PDB file of C-alpha atoms in Angstrom:
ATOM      1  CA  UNK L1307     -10.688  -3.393  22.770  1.00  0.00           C
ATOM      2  CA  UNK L1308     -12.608  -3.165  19.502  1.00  0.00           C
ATOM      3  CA  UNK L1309     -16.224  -4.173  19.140  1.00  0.00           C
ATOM      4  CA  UNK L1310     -17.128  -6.587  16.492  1.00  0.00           C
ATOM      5  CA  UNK L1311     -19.408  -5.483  13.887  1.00  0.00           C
ATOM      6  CA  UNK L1312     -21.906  -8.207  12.172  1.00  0.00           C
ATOM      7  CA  UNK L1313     -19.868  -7.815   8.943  1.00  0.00           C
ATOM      8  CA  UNK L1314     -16.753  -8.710  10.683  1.00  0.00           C
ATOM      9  CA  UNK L1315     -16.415 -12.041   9.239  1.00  0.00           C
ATOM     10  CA  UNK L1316     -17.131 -11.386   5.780  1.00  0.00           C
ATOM     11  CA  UNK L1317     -15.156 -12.132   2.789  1.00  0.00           C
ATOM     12  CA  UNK L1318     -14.755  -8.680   1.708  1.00  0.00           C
ATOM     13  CA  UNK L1319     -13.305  -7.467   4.897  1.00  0.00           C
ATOM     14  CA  UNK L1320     -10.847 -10.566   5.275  1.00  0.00           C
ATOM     15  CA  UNK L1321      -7.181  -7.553   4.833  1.00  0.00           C
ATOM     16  CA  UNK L1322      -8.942  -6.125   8.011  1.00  0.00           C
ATOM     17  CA  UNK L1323      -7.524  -6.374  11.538  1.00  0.00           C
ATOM     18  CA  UNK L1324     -10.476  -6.646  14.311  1.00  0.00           C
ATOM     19  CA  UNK L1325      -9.588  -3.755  15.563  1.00  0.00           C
ATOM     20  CA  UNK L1326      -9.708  -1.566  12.566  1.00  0.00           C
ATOM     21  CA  UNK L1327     -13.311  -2.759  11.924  1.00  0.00           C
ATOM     22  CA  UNK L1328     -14.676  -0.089  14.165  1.00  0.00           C
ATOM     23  CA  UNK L1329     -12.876   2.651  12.989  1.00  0.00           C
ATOM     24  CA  UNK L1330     -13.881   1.757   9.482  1.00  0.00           C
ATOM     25  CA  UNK L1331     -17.088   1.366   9.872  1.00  0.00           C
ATOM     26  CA  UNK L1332     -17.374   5.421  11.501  1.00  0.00           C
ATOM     27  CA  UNK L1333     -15.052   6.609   8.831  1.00  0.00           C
ATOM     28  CA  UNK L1334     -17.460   5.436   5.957  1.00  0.00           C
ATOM     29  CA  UNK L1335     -20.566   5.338   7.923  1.00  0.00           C
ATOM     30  CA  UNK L1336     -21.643   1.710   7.021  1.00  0.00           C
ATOM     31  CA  UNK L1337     -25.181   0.517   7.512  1.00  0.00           C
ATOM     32  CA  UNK L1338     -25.979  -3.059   7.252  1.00  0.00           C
ATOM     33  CA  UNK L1339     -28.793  -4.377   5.819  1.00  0.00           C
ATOM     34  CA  UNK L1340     -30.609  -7.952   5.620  1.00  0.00           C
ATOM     35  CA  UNK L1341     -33.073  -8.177   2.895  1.00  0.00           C
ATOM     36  CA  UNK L1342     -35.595 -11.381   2.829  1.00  0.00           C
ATOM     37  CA  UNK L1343     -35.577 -12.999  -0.465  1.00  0.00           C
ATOM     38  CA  UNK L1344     -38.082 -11.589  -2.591  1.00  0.00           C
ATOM     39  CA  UNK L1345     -37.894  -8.297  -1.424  1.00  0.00           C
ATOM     40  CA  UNK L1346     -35.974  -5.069  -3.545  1.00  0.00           C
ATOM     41  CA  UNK L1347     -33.621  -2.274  -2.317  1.00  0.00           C
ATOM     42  CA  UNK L1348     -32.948   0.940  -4.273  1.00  0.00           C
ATOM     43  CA  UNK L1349     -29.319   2.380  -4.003  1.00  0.00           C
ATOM     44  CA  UNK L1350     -30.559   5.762  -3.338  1.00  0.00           C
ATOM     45  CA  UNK L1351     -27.006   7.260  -4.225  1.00  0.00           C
ATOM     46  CA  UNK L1352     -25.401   4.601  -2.061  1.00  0.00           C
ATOM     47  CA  UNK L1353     -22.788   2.386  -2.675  1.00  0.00           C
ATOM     48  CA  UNK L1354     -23.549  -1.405  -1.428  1.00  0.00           C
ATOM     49  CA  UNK L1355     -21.236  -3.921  -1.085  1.00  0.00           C
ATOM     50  CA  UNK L1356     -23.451  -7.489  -0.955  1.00  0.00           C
ATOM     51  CA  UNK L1357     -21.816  -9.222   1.761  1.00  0.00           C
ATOM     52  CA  UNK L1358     -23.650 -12.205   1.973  1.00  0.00           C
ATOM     53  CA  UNK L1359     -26.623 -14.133  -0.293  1.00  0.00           C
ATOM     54  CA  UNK L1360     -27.842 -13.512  -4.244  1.00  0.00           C
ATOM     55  CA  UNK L1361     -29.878 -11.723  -6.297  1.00  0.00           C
ATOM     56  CA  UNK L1362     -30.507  -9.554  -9.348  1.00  0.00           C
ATOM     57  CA  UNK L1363     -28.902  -6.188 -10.145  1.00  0.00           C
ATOM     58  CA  UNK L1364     -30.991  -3.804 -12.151  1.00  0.00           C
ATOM     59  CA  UNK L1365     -29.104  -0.821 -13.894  1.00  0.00           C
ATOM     60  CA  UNK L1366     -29.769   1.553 -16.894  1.00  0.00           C
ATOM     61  CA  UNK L1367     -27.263  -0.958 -18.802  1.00  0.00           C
ATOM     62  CA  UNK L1368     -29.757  -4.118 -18.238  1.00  0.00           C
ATOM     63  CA  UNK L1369     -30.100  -6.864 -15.367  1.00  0.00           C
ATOM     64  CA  UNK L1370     -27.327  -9.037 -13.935  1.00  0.00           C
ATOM     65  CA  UNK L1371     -27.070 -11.760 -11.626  1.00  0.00           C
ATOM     66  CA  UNK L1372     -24.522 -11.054  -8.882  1.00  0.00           C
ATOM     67  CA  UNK L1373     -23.633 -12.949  -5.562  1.00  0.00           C
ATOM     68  CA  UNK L1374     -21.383 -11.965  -2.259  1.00  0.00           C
ATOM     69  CA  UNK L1375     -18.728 -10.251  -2.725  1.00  0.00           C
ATOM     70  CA  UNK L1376     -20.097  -7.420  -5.483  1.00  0.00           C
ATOM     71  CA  UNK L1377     -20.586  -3.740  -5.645  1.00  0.00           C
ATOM     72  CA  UNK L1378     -23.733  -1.919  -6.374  1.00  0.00           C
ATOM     73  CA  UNK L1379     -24.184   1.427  -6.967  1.00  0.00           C
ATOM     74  CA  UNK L1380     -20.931   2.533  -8.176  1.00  0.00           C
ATOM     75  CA  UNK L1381     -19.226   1.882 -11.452  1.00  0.00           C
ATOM     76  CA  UNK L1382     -16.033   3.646 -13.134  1.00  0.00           C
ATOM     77  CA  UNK L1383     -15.922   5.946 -16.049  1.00  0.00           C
ATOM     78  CA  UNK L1384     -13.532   5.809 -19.513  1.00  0.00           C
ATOM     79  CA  UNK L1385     -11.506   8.240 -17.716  1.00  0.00           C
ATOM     80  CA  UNK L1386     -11.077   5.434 -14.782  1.00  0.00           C
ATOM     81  CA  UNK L1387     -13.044   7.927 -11.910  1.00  0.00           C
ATOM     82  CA  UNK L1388     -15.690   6.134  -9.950  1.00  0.00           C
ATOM     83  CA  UNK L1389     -19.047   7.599 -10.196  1.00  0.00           C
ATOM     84  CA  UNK L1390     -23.042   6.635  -9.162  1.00  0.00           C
ATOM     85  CA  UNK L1391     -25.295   4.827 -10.681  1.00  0.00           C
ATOM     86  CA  UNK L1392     -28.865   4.029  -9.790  1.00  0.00           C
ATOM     87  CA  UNK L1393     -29.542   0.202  -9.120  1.00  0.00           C
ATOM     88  CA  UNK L1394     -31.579  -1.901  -7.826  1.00  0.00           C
ATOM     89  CA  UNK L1395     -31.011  -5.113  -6.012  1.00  0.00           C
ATOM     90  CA  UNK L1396     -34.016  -7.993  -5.840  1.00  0.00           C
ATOM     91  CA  UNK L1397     -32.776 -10.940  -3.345  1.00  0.00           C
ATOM     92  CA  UNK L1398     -33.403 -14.293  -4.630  1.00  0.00           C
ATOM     93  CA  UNK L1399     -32.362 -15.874  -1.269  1.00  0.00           C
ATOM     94  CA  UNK L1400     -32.000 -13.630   2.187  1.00  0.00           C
ATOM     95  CA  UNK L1401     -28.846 -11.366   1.074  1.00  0.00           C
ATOM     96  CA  UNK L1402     -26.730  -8.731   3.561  1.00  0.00           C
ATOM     97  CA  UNK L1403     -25.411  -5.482   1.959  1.00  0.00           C
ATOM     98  CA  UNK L1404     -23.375  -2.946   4.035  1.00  0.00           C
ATOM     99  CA  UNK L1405     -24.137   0.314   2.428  1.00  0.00           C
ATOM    100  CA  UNK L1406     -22.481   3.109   2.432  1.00  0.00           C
ATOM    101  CA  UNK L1407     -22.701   6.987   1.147  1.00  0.00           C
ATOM    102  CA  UNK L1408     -21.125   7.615  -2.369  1.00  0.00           C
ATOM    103  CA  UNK L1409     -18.864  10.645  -0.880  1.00  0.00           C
ATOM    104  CA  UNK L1410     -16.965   8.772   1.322  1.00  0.00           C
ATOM    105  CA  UNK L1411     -15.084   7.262  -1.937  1.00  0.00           C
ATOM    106  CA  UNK L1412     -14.339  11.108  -2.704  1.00  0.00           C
ATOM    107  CA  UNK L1413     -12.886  12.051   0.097  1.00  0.00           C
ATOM    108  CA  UNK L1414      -9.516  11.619   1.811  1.00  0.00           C
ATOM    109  CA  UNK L1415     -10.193  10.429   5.907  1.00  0.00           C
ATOM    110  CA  UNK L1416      -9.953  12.920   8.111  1.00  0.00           C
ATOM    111  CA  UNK L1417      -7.688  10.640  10.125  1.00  0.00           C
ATOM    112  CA  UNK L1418      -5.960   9.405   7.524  1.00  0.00           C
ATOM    113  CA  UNK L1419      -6.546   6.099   8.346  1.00  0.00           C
ATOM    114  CA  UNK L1420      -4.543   3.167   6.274  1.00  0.00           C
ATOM    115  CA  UNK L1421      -8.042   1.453   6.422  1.00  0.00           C
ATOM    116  CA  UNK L1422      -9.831   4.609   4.141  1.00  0.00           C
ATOM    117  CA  UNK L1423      -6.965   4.168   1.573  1.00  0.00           C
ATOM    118  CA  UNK L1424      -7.185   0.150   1.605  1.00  0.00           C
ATOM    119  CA  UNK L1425     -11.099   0.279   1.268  1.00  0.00           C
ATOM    120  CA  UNK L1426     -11.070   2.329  -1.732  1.00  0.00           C
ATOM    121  CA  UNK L1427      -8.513   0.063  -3.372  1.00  0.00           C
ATOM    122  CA  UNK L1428     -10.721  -3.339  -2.459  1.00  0.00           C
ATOM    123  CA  UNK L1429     -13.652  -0.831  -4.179  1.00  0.00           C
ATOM    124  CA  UNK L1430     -11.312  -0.458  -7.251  1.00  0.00           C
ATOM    125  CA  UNK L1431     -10.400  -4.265  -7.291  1.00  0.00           C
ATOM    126  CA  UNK L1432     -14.336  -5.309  -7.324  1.00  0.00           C
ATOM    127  CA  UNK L1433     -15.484  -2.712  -9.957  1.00  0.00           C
ATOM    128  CA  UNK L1434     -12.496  -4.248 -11.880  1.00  0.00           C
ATOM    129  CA  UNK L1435     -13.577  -7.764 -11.793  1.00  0.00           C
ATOM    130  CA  UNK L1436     -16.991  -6.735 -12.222  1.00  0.00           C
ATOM    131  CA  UNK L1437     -16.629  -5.060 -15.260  1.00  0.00           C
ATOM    132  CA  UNK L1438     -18.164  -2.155 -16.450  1.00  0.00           C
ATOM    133  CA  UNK L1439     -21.585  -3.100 -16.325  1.00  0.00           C
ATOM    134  CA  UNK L1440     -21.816  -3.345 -12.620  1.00  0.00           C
TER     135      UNK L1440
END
């Protein structure tokens, strides 16, 4: 029987059976964190996906507002590959962001898991609605 994880019942995770969460969750080695409002997390070469709450996204292309569900830490290239970016979140109310490392986007699963392949897509349909700026 899978376990649920705390990020189980978010929004961005909604295509994901309960029983995949675990596997996902080793495959891409997601952290969550809650940050208090006020308070500022760099990237740090991760990717974070805000789960939950609002704040301000600092990048070398400016300041942005963003709320749950957006990407930080990652944006896409004229040539369509995803590559990192150094950002900065501030939470202007308590916000949750499951991080996770840059590679893992790189990569193929070792398993092969459906839930690898689907992940990266749901990454490639946020940096898309984003835009470029992200």
């Amino acid at each position: 029987m899978s376990q649920k994880t705390p990020w189980s019942g978010s929004e961005a995770f909604s295509w994901l059976p309960d029983e995949g969460l675990e596997t996902l969750g080793a495959c891409f080695d997601l952290t969550e964190e809650r940050i208090p409002a006020g308070e500022s997390r760099d990237s740090e070469g991760r990717i974070g996906c805000l789960l939950s709450g609002r704040g301000r996204l600092r990048t070398e292309s400016g300041e942005t507002a963003i709320s749950s569900v957006s990407l930080l830490g990652i944006t896409v290239t004229d040539r369509g590959e995803r590559c990192p970016v150094a950002a900065a979140l501030t939470a202007e109310e308590d916000c949750t962001v499951l991080w996770f490392r840059f590679e893992m986007v790189r990569m193929v699963c070792y398993a092969a898991c459906w839930f690898h392949v689907r992940f990266l897509k749901e990454i490639d349909r946020l940096l898309e609605e984003q835009g470029p700026d992200a």
